[in-house]
Every structure is written in structure tokens, then in C-alpha cells.
DNA sequence: TTTATATTGATAAAAAAATATCAATACCGG
DNA sequence: CCGGTATTGATATTTTTTTATCAATATAAA
């Protein structure tokens, strides 16, 4: 089936962190950067960084490193972050509001230009400069010819239904913050964020810590 | 050095989603559950789920499946989520407020009982039932004998400094939502959430979608 | 210049994760 | 009861990701 599978996912996940650090180094005026510097910052081995950067197609200078601006451009290009993505947000609760208020997304070329909610108490309110629209107006406000990325921040129980509506409006890409696994047809891609997954990892790390402490 | 490394990270990350779905199935009164059901929900192959569940030590019944309540208990136990974790939150901005307002964390045994900020405009305010304390009061309010998990939601530039302060107060586990990679001594564990990482993956998926569309 | 150090790139190896196969077991419908 | 289908558990295989090795290249200091 047409399920989109991304290989090199771990590498791709590290890219934004490289990019962010590189921007800082660039602002500080560093013309070159080595994998050692990036690796130290991220608590990785330099070899990991070197391998990661390979997939952007960029090539460094042995003995010197990579040209900082060139590397930044290569990562941006690889991620498709040179041209901005238009996006709409659905679910203007506390998480949705936080996402609307986070200016950092512009760095990734993500521009959220619409916000929707089903709650009459929220519709019409302005959050971080955006007026919350009625979710029922989505079909009129979303142009299927150039559909935005949809950022879903609604409660668990509403997520699938909201996704269905969005897809009916022509949306092809969903960034899902709801605690639900969405079913979508071929030709639609979803990225789900499971923050509890991170907490599960932390919990296991804590258990390892404790078991070490007991030993000593 | 003593850097804590977690193996089976992909498996551990999937656990909370299994757990959440299992709770729903349990509430619906399903005494047994098969890997097929979980796999369909999560768009995985059943074999992946089966392998994942193995590490909890639980065993199913061939031809039948797993006992739902037993499986729930096994996952909770594996993650250490049967006894609640005490936590404090630092940085009561929009993201911090969203986290304070998210009731779902109680399901994971995470109980946030303190909130700190450095901004005088925020100190003293009540957010979702918690009074925001001055970050300068952390040493007095955190008991080093039973330190809470710290949830960091401060801006990039402040993150490392805040982490240092927390560690000085005895904190051993940090859940870091700041867009920064923290340096911590041995004996302290950090879990960093990089939401941009998810967006990077989505971006690559979109590029693949587009390249498929171009072909047809 | 020479030497010590740091770096990339190419290749190889090891480790981890995902996937496949199949026998044994249970259920359900006739 | 019997035959078809669904399930787990054990084992093996494949794929992906991480890590190691080393020659070639550059820099800086003696």
C-alpha cells in the first residue's frame, strides 16, 4: 500500500537541532564548523554527525570542517524549509494557544495563518494575532488547490473526526498533537507527536538511575 | 562515562500509546486483546506489537490474545507508572501553562505540584490551580532528599542556567521542552523533546508525497 | 620545515530494530 | 466432531542504524 515510510528517521529528527546550533554559531561569526563541535553540543559522537550530514549531499573540507552558511543552506534545502509552509491549526485550547504563540516555527518555515475551533466560547477570540474561526467554516476557508498543513490540537475523542473533515477539505499533511492514532487514506501523510513517549523514556532512565544508586 | 543509554527506545516510545488504547478497550469491557487490534490502531504490523509487549514480561494465550487488565498492569509496571512521580515545572509561559493544564499526565503517574518562573509579572499568579513561585525560591522549596522531576519550559537562552540551578537543588531527572541541548553531570538524566524533529519528519514525508504526485 | 593535532571521506563492522516463518493452541460455525 | 481462521511464542532473517578504522588533508606550533 501507499503508506509513506521514511528511512533515516533518527537522522532527520536530529537535523533541526543541528540547524539551530549552526544558526547560533553563524551569528557568532564562525565561518567553519566541525562535527566535533556539533557532537559535543548534542552529546553525540562526531561520527554520528558526520554520517547525518552526508544525506544532505554537502561535503566538508578534510582537516577544516564545513562552511557554516553552506551547511545551514544544505539542511534547510534537504528539509524543504527554504520555502515556507502554510498551515492551519485546529483546536485553540491551551496547547493550541501555546503553539500559536511559539515564534520559533517561523525558523522552520512553518507559517500558521488560520485557527479553528468548535467551541462557541472560543470562536471569534483573537489568540496571538489570529481570530479563531468556526470549524464549520473550514470548507469555505481552505483552498483545496493549495491546502495548508493542518496542526491538530483537539482532544482525543474529536481527533479522528477533525482529521476526516480536514481531509475532505483537501488537506494532505497533518501534524497531530492529539493523543490519538489517526486513520487516513493513501495520499495523506501524518506526523504524530506523542509526548508521553518521551516521558516513558525518561521513566525508564530514572529506573536505571535508581538501580545504579542502589548498587553503590 | 556514565551516560545513561536506553535500548529498545522505539519500543518504549510506543508503550504509552498501547496503554492509552488498552485503557479504552478495557473501559469498553474487552477482557482480551490481540496484537492485531493494537497494530491496526497504530498502523503497525502485529509482529511489532508482539515483540514490543515481550519486554514487559507478560505472556499471552495462543489463539486468544492477552488479558487486557493484566497487560495494562504489565505496561504500567514496566514504565514505573504505578507509583506517581512528583514534578515541578519551570517556565510558566504559554507552553508551560499548556502542560500544567493537560490532565492527561495523571494517567502516566506524573503529578506536577510546583511551578516556578523568573518573571515578576508571572510570580504569584495562579495557573490551573498552581501558584507560580519565584525561581529564586527553588532551593527552599525543593527537598533534595526526594527531588521532583523537573519540567523545563523556559526560553532557549535560559535553559542551561535553569538546569544548573535545578541540579544544584538536587534534581536528578529533567524533562526538557526548551529548544536547547543540556549539559548535565553523571547521575542526572535528561529527556529532551524536540518538536521540530517531528516537523522535520513531516516535511520529508511531504516531499515524498509531492514526488509521487509528480510521477502520476 | 617538521611534527603534532584535528578534520573529512570512504569503507567495513557491529549492534539494534524490524520483519518473516511456522508449529502449537484456541475459538467458532457448521 | 471437524475444518477454517486467528492467535501467540520461538526462532531465524533481513534491514536499518550506529560505531570503528584508517588514509588523505589541513592547521598550528616548534
Short mmCIF file of C-alpha atoms (C1' of nucleotides) in Angstrom, two decimals:
data_model
loop_
_atom_site.label_atom_id
_atom_site.label_comp_id
_atom_site.label_asym_id
_atom_site.label_seq_id
_atom_site.Cartn_x
_atom_site.Cartn_y
_atom_site.Cartn_z
CA UNK A 1 0.00 0.00 0.00
CA UNK A 2 0.98 3.60 -0.29
CA UNK A 3 1.95 4.05 3.34
CA UNK A 4 4.75 6.54 3.29
CA UNK A 5 7.79 5.24 5.10
CA UNK A 6 10.67 7.49 5.99
CA UNK A 7 14.07 5.95 6.27
CA UNK A 8 16.85 7.68 8.19
CA UNK A 9 14.24 8.91 10.63
CA UNK A 10 16.71 9.28 13.51
CA UNK A 11 18.96 11.36 11.30
CA UNK A 12 16.10 13.56 10.15
CA UNK A 13 14.98 14.13 13.72
CA UNK A 14 18.41 15.45 14.61
CA UNK A 15 18.52 17.91 11.72
CA UNK A 16 16.59 20.75 13.36
CA UNK A 17 18.95 20.71 16.32
CA UNK A 18 21.98 20.89 14.06
CA UNK A 19 20.30 23.75 12.24
CA UNK A 20 19.51 25.67 15.38
CA UNK A 21 23.01 25.37 16.75
CA UNK A 22 24.50 26.26 13.39
CA UNK A 23 22.43 29.43 13.24
CA UNK A 24 23.81 30.41 16.61
CA UNK A 25 27.38 29.65 15.56
CA UNK A 26 26.85 31.53 12.34
CA UNK A 27 25.53 34.54 14.25
CA UNK A 28 28.67 34.40 16.38
CA UNK A 29 30.64 34.66 13.16
CA UNK A 30 32.07 31.15 12.81
CA UNK A 31 32.87 30.61 9.13
CA UNK A 32 33.59 26.90 9.62
CA UNK A 33 32.19 24.27 11.91
CA UNK A 34 33.36 20.76 12.67
CA UNK A 35 31.30 17.72 13.54
CA UNK A 36 33.11 17.67 16.87
CA UNK A 37 31.54 20.95 17.89
CA UNK A 38 28.05 19.82 16.97
CA UNK A 39 28.58 16.43 18.58
CA UNK A 40 29.76 17.94 21.86
CA UNK A 41 26.74 20.18 21.97
CA UNK A 42 24.34 17.32 21.37
CA UNK A 43 26.15 14.71 23.45
CA UNK A 44 26.75 12.53 20.42
CA UNK A 45 29.81 11.03 18.80
CA UNK A 46 31.27 13.05 15.91
CA UNK A 47 30.89 10.07 13.60
CA UNK A 48 27.12 10.24 14.05
CA UNK A 49 27.03 13.86 12.99
CA UNK A 50 29.29 13.19 10.02
CA UNK A 51 27.04 10.39 8.80
CA UNK A 52 23.96 12.52 9.33
CA UNK A 53 25.27 15.44 7.34
CA UNK A 54 26.09 13.10 4.48
CA UNK A 55 22.46 12.79 3.46
CA UNK A 56 22.18 16.49 2.80
CA UNK A 57 24.68 15.98 0.00
CA UNK A 58 27.07 18.54 1.40
CA UNK A 59 30.78 17.91 1.51
CA UNK A 60 33.24 19.29 4.03
CA UNK A 61 36.91 20.06 3.91
CA UNK A 62 39.18 17.43 5.45
CA UNK A 63 41.16 18.97 8.27
CA UNK A 64 38.90 22.00 8.42
CA UNK A 65 35.22 21.25 8.64
CA UNK A 66 32.11 22.51 6.89
CA UNK A 67 31.36 26.03 5.73
CA UNK A 68 28.72 27.18 8.20
CA UNK A 69 26.42 29.04 5.82
CA UNK A 70 26.68 26.30 3.23
CA UNK A 71 25.76 23.70 5.80
CA UNK A 72 22.79 25.72 7.00
CA UNK A 73 21.57 26.08 3.46
CA UNK A 74 22.04 22.38 2.78
CA UNK A 75 19.99 21.33 5.80
CA UNK A 76 17.23 23.82 5.04
CA UNK A 77 17.14 22.61 1.48
CA UNK A 78 17.08 18.97 2.49
CA UNK A 79 14.11 19.58 4.79
CA UNK A 80 12.32 21.78 2.30
CA UNK A 81 12.42 24.63 4.77
CA UNK A 82 13.56 27.30 2.33
CA UNK A 83 10.04 27.96 1.10
CA UNK A 84 7.50 28.49 3.88
CA UNK A 85 4.70 26.01 4.51
CA UNK A 86 1.25 27.48 5.08
CA UNK A 87 -0.59 25.87 7.96
CA UNK A 88 -3.85 25.98 9.86
CA UNK A 89 -4.38 24.98 13.45
CA UNK A 90 -7.43 23.17 14.74
CA UNK A 91 -8.20 23.25 18.43
CA UNK A 92 -7.45 26.51 20.20
CA UNK A 93 -7.15 25.10 23.70
CA UNK A 94 -4.14 25.61 25.88
CA UNK A 95 -1.81 23.51 23.73
CA UNK A 96 -3.11 25.10 20.53
CA UNK A 97 -2.59 28.54 22.01
CA UNK A 98 0.94 27.62 23.03
CA UNK A 99 1.72 26.51 19.51
CA UNK A 100 0.22 29.69 18.06
CA UNK A 101 2.38 31.69 20.42
CA UNK A 102 5.63 29.93 19.65
CA UNK A 103 7.60 32.15 17.30
CA UNK A 104 10.25 29.51 16.69
CA UNK A 105 8.20 27.81 14.00
CA UNK A 106 8.99 30.57 11.54
CA UNK A 107 12.58 29.34 11.70
CA UNK A 108 11.34 26.07 10.24
CA UNK A 109 9.36 27.79 7.53
CA UNK A 110 6.04 26.97 9.19
CA UNK A 111 3.54 29.77 8.97
CA UNK A 112 0.24 29.24 10.75
CA UNK A 113 -2.29 31.58 9.20
CA UNK A 114 -5.63 30.17 10.35
CA UNK A 115 -7.05 28.80 13.58
CA UNK A 116 -10.27 26.83 14.04
CA UNK A 117 -12.27 25.59 16.99
CA UNK A 118 -15.72 24.12 17.57
CA UNK A 119 -16.31 25.81 20.91
CA UNK A 120 -18.57 28.88 20.56
CA UNK A 121 -16.79 30.37 23.55
CA UNK A 122 -13.54 30.41 21.61
CA UNK A 123 -14.79 31.32 18.14
CA UNK A 124 -14.14 34.97 17.39
CA UNK A 125 -11.50 35.39 20.03
CA UNK A 126 -8.05 36.55 18.99
CA UNK A 127 -5.12 34.39 20.03
CA UNK A 128 -1.64 35.64 19.28
CA UNK A 129 -2.97 37.74 16.44
CA UNK A 130 -5.23 35.13 14.85
CA UNK A 131 -9.01 35.20 15.04
CA UNK A 132 -10.37 31.77 15.87
CA UNK A 133 -12.78 30.61 13.17
CA UNK A 134 -15.68 28.21 13.40
CA UNK A 135 -14.59 24.71 12.46
CA UNK A 136 -17.73 24.50 10.34
CA UNK A 137 -16.26 27.17 8.08
CA UNK A 138 -13.23 25.09 7.16
CA UNK A 139 -14.61 24.01 3.77
CA UNK A 140 -15.05 27.66 2.80
CA UNK A 141 -11.69 28.82 4.14
CA UNK A 142 -9.41 26.06 2.96
CA UNK A 143 -8.48 26.12 -0.69
CA UNK A 144 -8.20 22.52 -1.87
CA UNK A 145 -5.94 23.62 -4.69
CA UNK A 146 -3.22 24.61 -2.24
CA UNK A 147 -4.19 23.06 1.05
CA UNK A 148 -2.32 24.03 4.21
CA UNK A 149 -0.65 21.68 6.61
CA UNK A 150 -3.10 21.03 9.44
CA UNK A 151 -1.97 21.10 13.03
CA UNK A 152 -4.41 19.13 15.17
CA UNK A 153 -4.63 20.08 18.85
CA UNK A 154 -8.10 18.85 19.73
CA UNK A 155 -9.00 16.35 22.47
CA UNK A 156 -8.59 12.62 21.86
CA UNK A 157 -12.24 11.96 21.21
CA UNK A 158 -12.50 14.58 18.46
CA UNK A 159 -9.25 13.94 16.64
CA UNK A 160 -10.33 11.36 14.06
CA UNK A 161 -13.44 13.29 13.13
CA UNK A 162 -11.49 16.51 12.74
CA UNK A 163 -8.94 14.71 10.58
CA UNK A 164 -11.72 13.38 8.37
CA UNK A 165 -13.13 16.88 7.93
CA UNK A 166 -9.71 18.28 7.10
CA UNK A 167 -9.07 15.59 4.52
CA UNK A 168 -12.45 16.30 2.97
CA UNK A 169 -11.24 19.90 2.63
CA UNK A 170 -8.23 18.70 0.68
CA UNK A 171 -5.62 18.66 3.42
CA UNK A 172 -2.73 16.31 2.58
CA UNK A 173 -0.45 16.69 5.58
CA UNK A 174 -1.36 16.55 9.26
CA UNK A 175 0.77 17.32 12.29
CA UNK A 176 -1.11 15.56 15.04
CA UNK A 177 -0.70 16.57 18.68
CA UNK A 178 -3.85 14.80 19.81
CA UNK A 179 -3.33 11.66 21.83
CA UNK A 180 -4.82 9.51 19.09
CA UNK A 181 -3.59 7.44 16.20
CA UNK A 182 -5.32 8.68 13.07
CA UNK A 183 -6.53 6.61 10.14
CA UNK A 184 -6.01 8.41 6.86
CA UNK A 185 -6.26 7.37 3.22
CA UNK A 186 -3.32 6.98 0.88
CA UNK A 187 -2.00 10.28 -0.32
CA UNK A 188 -2.26 11.88 3.10
CA UNK A 189 0.69 11.99 5.46
CA UNK A 190 0.53 12.26 9.23
CA UNK A 191 3.15 13.02 11.79
CA UNK A 192 2.03 12.22 15.29
CA UNK A 193 3.67 13.72 18.34
CA UNK A 194 3.44 11.52 21.39
CA UNK A 195 4.85 13.49 24.27
CA UNK A 196 4.04 10.63 26.60
CA UNK A 197 6.57 8.64 24.59
CA UNK A 198 9.29 10.97 25.77
CA UNK A 199 8.08 10.65 29.31
CA UNK A 200 8.14 6.87 29.02
CA UNK A 201 11.79 7.09 28.03
CA UNK A 202 12.53 9.40 30.94
CA UNK A 203 10.79 6.99 33.28
CA UNK A 204 12.98 4.12 32.13
CA UNK A 205 16.09 6.26 32.51
CA UNK A 206 15.04 7.11 36.05
CA UNK A 207 14.60 3.42 36.81
CA UNK A 208 18.13 2.79 35.54
CA UNK A 209 19.45 5.64 37.67
CA UNK A 210 17.78 4.25 40.74
CA UNK A 211 19.12 0.78 40.10
CA UNK A 212 22.62 2.22 39.82
CA UNK A 213 22.20 4.18 43.03
CA UNK A 214 21.11 1.07 44.86
CA UNK A 215 24.25 -0.69 43.76
CA UNK A 216 26.69 1.91 45.10
CA UNK B 1 31.31 7.93 31.03
CA UNK B 2 28.14 7.17 32.83
CA UNK B 3 25.85 8.48 30.12
CA UNK B 4 22.63 6.56 30.51
CA UNK B 5 21.69 4.79 27.32
CA UNK B 6 18.27 3.31 26.79
CA UNK B 7 17.96 0.39 24.47
CA UNK B 8 14.62 -0.54 22.93
CA UNK B 9 13.84 3.15 22.71
CA UNK B 10 11.41 2.73 19.80
CA UNK B 11 9.55 0.08 21.77
CA UNK B 12 9.41 2.22 24.89
CA UNK B 13 8.09 5.17 22.92
CA UNK B 14 5.19 3.08 21.68
CA UNK B 15 4.20 1.88 25.14
CA UNK B 16 2.10 4.87 26.16
CA UNK B 17 0.02 4.54 23.02
CA UNK B 18 -0.60 0.86 23.70
CA UNK B 19 -1.53 1.79 27.23
CA UNK B 20 -3.95 4.51 26.20
CA UNK B 21 -5.72 2.29 23.68
CA UNK B 22 -5.84 -0.58 26.15
CA UNK B 23 -7.49 1.64 28.73
CA UNK B 24 -10.14 2.50 26.20
CA UNK B 25 -10.68 -1.13 25.24
CA UNK B 26 -10.81 -2.07 28.89
CA UNK B 27 -13.41 0.59 29.57
CA UNK B 28 -15.43 -0.85 26.70
CA UNK B 29 -15.31 -4.14 28.51
CA UNK B 30 -12.93 -6.18 26.37
CA UNK B 31 -11.45 -8.93 28.55
CA UNK B 32 -8.91 -9.94 25.91
CA UNK B 33 -6.99 -8.03 23.28
CA UNK B 34 -4.88 -9.23 20.38
CA UNK B 35 -1.81 -7.65 18.87
CA UNK B 36 -3.79 -7.35 15.64
CA UNK B 37 -6.19 -4.90 17.24
CA UNK B 38 -3.41 -2.75 18.63
CA UNK B 39 -1.45 -2.96 15.40
CA UNK B 40 -4.41 -1.86 13.29
CA UNK B 41 -5.00 1.09 15.55
CA UNK B 42 -1.39 2.20 15.36
CA UNK B 43 -0.80 1.35 11.71
CA UNK B 44 1.88 -1.18 12.59
CA UNK B 45 2.37 -4.85 11.84
CA UNK B 46 1.15 -7.22 14.57
CA UNK B 47 4.62 -8.71 14.86
CA UNK B 48 5.96 -5.35 16.01
CA UNK B 49 3.42 -5.17 18.80
CA UNK B 50 4.07 -8.74 19.85
CA UNK B 51 7.80 -8.10 20.09
CA UNK B 52 7.19 -4.88 21.99
CA UNK B 53 4.98 -6.50 24.58
CA UNK B 54 7.60 -9.15 25.15
CA UNK B 55 9.81 -6.77 27.13
CA UNK B 56 7.12 -6.21 29.73
CA UNK B 57 7.49 -9.87 30.59
CA UNK B 58 3.85 -10.59 30.03
CA UNK B 59 2.70 -13.69 28.21
CA UNK B 60 -0.44 -14.10 26.15
CA UNK B 61 -2.59 -17.04 25.28
CA UNK B 62 -2.02 -18.54 21.82
CA UNK B 63 -5.18 -18.36 19.82
CA UNK B 64 -6.73 -15.86 22.19
CA UNK B 65 -4.61 -12.85 22.99
CA UNK B 66 -3.64 -11.03 26.16
CA UNK B 67 -5.77 -10.37 29.21
CA UNK B 68 -6.48 -6.67 28.97
CA UNK B 69 -6.14 -5.72 32.64
CA UNK B 70 -3.04 -7.85 33.01
CA UNK B 71 -1.46 -6.18 30.01
CA UNK B 72 -2.28 -2.73 31.30
CA UNK B 73 -0.73 -3.55 34.63
CA UNK B 74 2.35 -5.01 32.98
CA UNK B 75 2.98 -1.88 30.90
CA UNK B 76 2.40 0.43 33.85
CA UNK B 77 4.76 -1.64 35.92
CA UNK B 78 7.41 -1.72 33.21
CA UNK B 79 7.32 2.07 32.92
CA UNK B 80 7.19 2.60 36.66
CA UNK B 81 3.88 4.38 36.30
CA UNK B 82 2.11 2.63 39.14
CA UNK B 83 3.52 4.98 41.76
CA UNK B 84 3.15 8.66 40.90
CA UNK B 85 6.17 10.85 40.13
CA UNK B 86 6.24 14.25 41.78
CA UNK B 87 7.28 17.03 39.43
CA UNK B 88 7.89 20.73 39.28
CA UNK B 89 7.59 22.93 36.25
CA UNK B 90 9.91 25.81 35.43
CA UNK B 91 8.79 28.44 32.96
CA UNK B 92 5.13 29.37 33.13
CA UNK B 93 4.85 30.76 29.62
CA UNK B 94 2.33 29.54 27.11
CA UNK B 95 3.86 26.10 26.73
CA UNK B 96 4.31 25.73 30.48
CA UNK B 97 0.70 26.72 31.03
CA UNK B 98 -0.44 24.21 28.44
CA UNK B 99 1.46 21.47 30.21
CA UNK B 100 0.04 22.49 33.58
CA UNK B 101 -3.42 22.37 32.07
CA UNK B 102 -3.08 18.96 30.49
CA UNK B 103 -4.90 16.49 32.70
CA UNK B 104 -3.63 13.50 30.74
CA UNK B 105 -0.34 13.42 32.64
CA UNK B 106 -2.03 11.96 35.68
CA UNK B 107 -2.63 8.86 33.55
CA UNK B 108 1.14 8.48 33.35
CA UNK B 109 1.59 8.98 37.06
CA UNK B 110 3.07 12.44 36.62
CA UNK B 111 1.90 14.89 39.23
CA UNK B 112 3.10 18.46 38.85
CA UNK B 113 2.85 20.14 42.21
CA UNK B 114 5.01 23.25 41.85
CA UNK B 115 5.55 25.90 39.20
CA UNK B 116 8.38 28.43 39.00
CA UNK B 117 9.15 31.44 36.88
CA UNK B 118 11.62 34.33 36.94
CA UNK B 119 9.23 36.91 35.53
CA UNK B 120 7.81 39.14 38.30
CA UNK B 121 4.70 39.57 36.20
CA UNK B 122 4.01 35.85 36.46
CA UNK B 123 5.09 35.18 40.04
CA UNK B 124 2.09 34.91 42.32
CA UNK B 125 -0.38 34.24 39.55
CA UNK B 126 -2.44 31.06 39.69
CA UNK B 127 -2.29 28.81 36.64
CA UNK B 128 -4.54 25.78 36.57
CA UNK B 129 -4.63 25.71 40.33
CA UNK B 130 -0.93 26.24 40.97
CA UNK B 131 0.56 29.46 42.29
CA UNK B 132 3.67 30.41 40.33
CA UNK B 133 6.67 30.73 42.65
CA UNK B 134 9.80 32.80 42.26
CA UNK B 135 12.55 30.74 40.68
CA UNK B 136 14.87 32.15 43.34
CA UNK B 137 12.90 30.21 45.93
CA UNK B 138 13.65 26.84 44.36
CA UNK B 139 16.38 25.94 46.86
CA UNK B 140 13.93 26.44 49.71
CA UNK B 141 11.04 24.63 48.09
CA UNK B 142 12.79 21.61 46.62
CA UNK B 143 13.69 18.90 49.05
CA UNK B 144 16.99 17.36 47.90
CA UNK B 145 16.16 14.18 49.78
CA UNK B 146 13.26 13.44 47.44
CA UNK B 147 13.72 15.74 44.48
CA UNK B 148 10.93 16.09 41.94
CA UNK B 149 11.26 15.57 38.23
CA UNK B 150 11.78 18.99 36.66
CA UNK B 151 9.90 20.01 33.55
CA UNK B 152 11.78 22.81 31.79
CA UNK B 153 9.70 25.15 29.62
CA UNK B 154 11.88 28.25 29.58
CA UNK B 155 13.31 30.00 26.50
CA UNK B 156 16.43 28.66 24.80
CA UNK B 157 18.78 31.20 26.30
CA UNK B 158 17.77 30.41 29.89
CA UNK B 159 17.58 26.64 29.69
CA UNK B 160 21.12 25.66 30.66
CA UNK B 161 21.22 28.07 33.57
CA UNK B 162 17.88 26.83 34.86
CA UNK B 163 19.07 23.24 34.56
CA UNK B 164 22.19 24.10 36.57
CA UNK B 165 20.08 25.65 39.31
CA UNK B 166 17.77 22.66 39.43
CA UNK B 167 20.66 20.25 39.67
CA UNK B 168 22.12 22.32 42.49
CA UNK B 169 18.77 21.81 44.25
CA UNK B 170 19.17 18.05 43.94
CA UNK B 171 17.07 17.37 40.84
CA UNK B 172 18.08 14.12 39.15
CA UNK B 173 15.65 13.94 36.23
CA UNK B 174 14.79 16.63 33.72
CA UNK B 175 12.12 16.68 31.05
CA UNK B 176 13.34 19.38 28.73
CA UNK B 177 10.97 21.19 26.37
CA UNK B 178 13.36 24.06 25.73
CA UNK B 179 14.97 24.15 22.33
CA UNK B 180 18.40 23.51 23.78
CA UNK B 181 20.64 20.55 24.39
CA UNK B 182 21.55 20.50 28.08
CA UNK B 183 24.88 19.54 29.61
CA UNK B 184 24.40 17.67 32.86
CA UNK B 185 26.71 15.72 35.16
CA UNK B 186 26.64 11.97 35.61
CA UNK B 187 23.80 10.84 37.79
CA UNK B 188 21.32 13.20 36.18
CA UNK B 189 19.07 12.07 33.35
CA UNK B 190 17.51 14.28 30.72
CA UNK B 191 14.81 13.66 28.21
CA UNK B 192 14.64 16.30 25.56
CA UNK B 193 11.57 16.88 23.44
CA UNK B 194 12.34 18.29 20.03
CA UNK B 195 9.04 19.05 18.40
CA UNK B 196 10.87 20.45 15.41
CA UNK B 197 12.16 16.91 14.90
CA UNK B 198 8.65 15.74 14.24
CA UNK B 199 8.09 18.59 11.86
CA UNK B 200 11.28 17.68 10.02
CA UNK B 201 9.91 14.19 9.50
CA UNK B 202 6.61 15.57 8.30
CA UNK B 203 8.46 17.82 5.87
CA UNK B 204 10.30 14.88 4.37
CA UNK B 205 7.07 12.91 4.10
CA UNK B 206 5.50 15.84 2.26
CA UNK B 207 8.43 15.93 -0.14
CA UNK B 208 7.92 12.23 -0.83
CA UNK B 209 4.21 12.80 -1.39
CA UNK B 210 4.94 15.58 -3.84
CA UNK B 211 7.45 13.50 -5.73
CA UNK B 212 4.88 10.72 -6.03
CA UNK B 213 2.24 13.15 -7.24
CA UNK B 214 4.59 14.47 -9.86
CA UNK B 215 5.13 10.97 -11.18
CA UNK B 216 1.44 10.21 -11.69
"C1'" DT C 1 60.48 22.55 7.58
"C1'" DT C 2 58.90 19.21 10.66
"C1'" DT C 3 55.85 17.42 13.99
"C1'" DA C 4 51.67 17.06 16.48
"C1'" DT C 5 46.83 17.56 16.20
"C1'" DA C 6 42.35 17.88 14.11
"C1'" DT C 7 39.46 17.04 10.49
"C1'" DT C 8 36.73 14.70 6.50
"C1'" DG C 9 35.52 10.72 3.45
"C1'" DA C 10 35.40 6.01 2.36
"C1'" DT C 11 34.89 1.55 3.78
"C1'" DA C 12 33.93 -2.02 6.99
"C1'" DA C 13 31.99 -3.99 11.12
"C1'" DA C 14 28.83 -4.35 14.90
"C1'" DA C 15 24.56 -3.62 17.12
"C1'" DA C 16 19.77 -2.76 17.11
"C1'" DA C 17 15.30 -2.94 15.15
"C1'" DA C 18 12.01 -4.65 12.06
"C1'" DT C 19 10.19 -8.48 9.61
"C1'" DA C 20 9.35 -13.40 8.24
"C1'" DT C 21 8.21 -18.25 9.15
"C1'" DC C 22 5.96 -21.81 11.31
"C1'" DA C 23 4.40 -25.03 14.92
"C1'" DA C 24 1.20 -25.14 18.75
"C1'" DT C 25 -3.03 -23.55 20.59
"C1'" DA C 26 -7.77 -21.83 20.83
"C1'" DC C 27 -12.21 -20.45 19.05
"C1'" DC C 28 -16.28 -20.56 16.02
"C1'" DG C 29 -19.53 -22.22 12.68
"C1'" DG C 30 -21.36 -25.86 10.60
"C1'" DC D 1 -16.86 -33.54 15.90
"C1'" DC D 2 -14.37 -31.25 12.14
"C1'" DG D 3 -12.41 -27.69 9.31
"C1'" DG D 4 -11.36 -22.96 8.79
"C1'" DT D 5 -9.48 -18.95 10.92
"C1'" DA D 6 -6.98 -16.33 14.34
"C1'" DT D 7 -3.69 -16.13 17.75
"C1'" DT D 8 0.89 -16.48 20.47
"C1'" DG D 9 5.78 -17.90 21.04
"C1'" DA D 10 10.07 -19.30 19.34
"C1'" DT D 11 13.43 -18.90 16.01
"C1'" DA D 12 15.60 -17.09 12.02
"C1'" DT D 13 16.38 -13.49 8.65
"C1'" DT D 14 16.66 -9.00 6.77
"C1'" DT D 15 17.12 -4.20 7.11
"C1'" DT D 16 18.49 -0.13 9.39
"C1'" DT D 17 21.32 2.37 12.41
"C1'" DT D 18 25.34 3.03 14.96
"C1'" DT D 19 30.11 2.62 15.56
"C1'" DA D 20 35.04 1.66 14.17
"C1'" DT D 21 39.16 2.13 11.28
"C1'" DC D 22 42.27 4.46 8.55
"C1'" DA D 23 44.21 7.11 4.70
"C1'" DA D 24 44.28 11.83 2.95
"C1'" DT D 25 44.14 16.64 4.01
"C1'" DA D 26 44.69 20.90 6.58
"C1'" DT D 27 46.34 23.86 10.52
"C1'" DA D 28 49.32 25.50 14.04
"C1'" DA D 29 53.35 25.41 16.72
"C1'" DA D 30 58.12 24.36 17.37
#
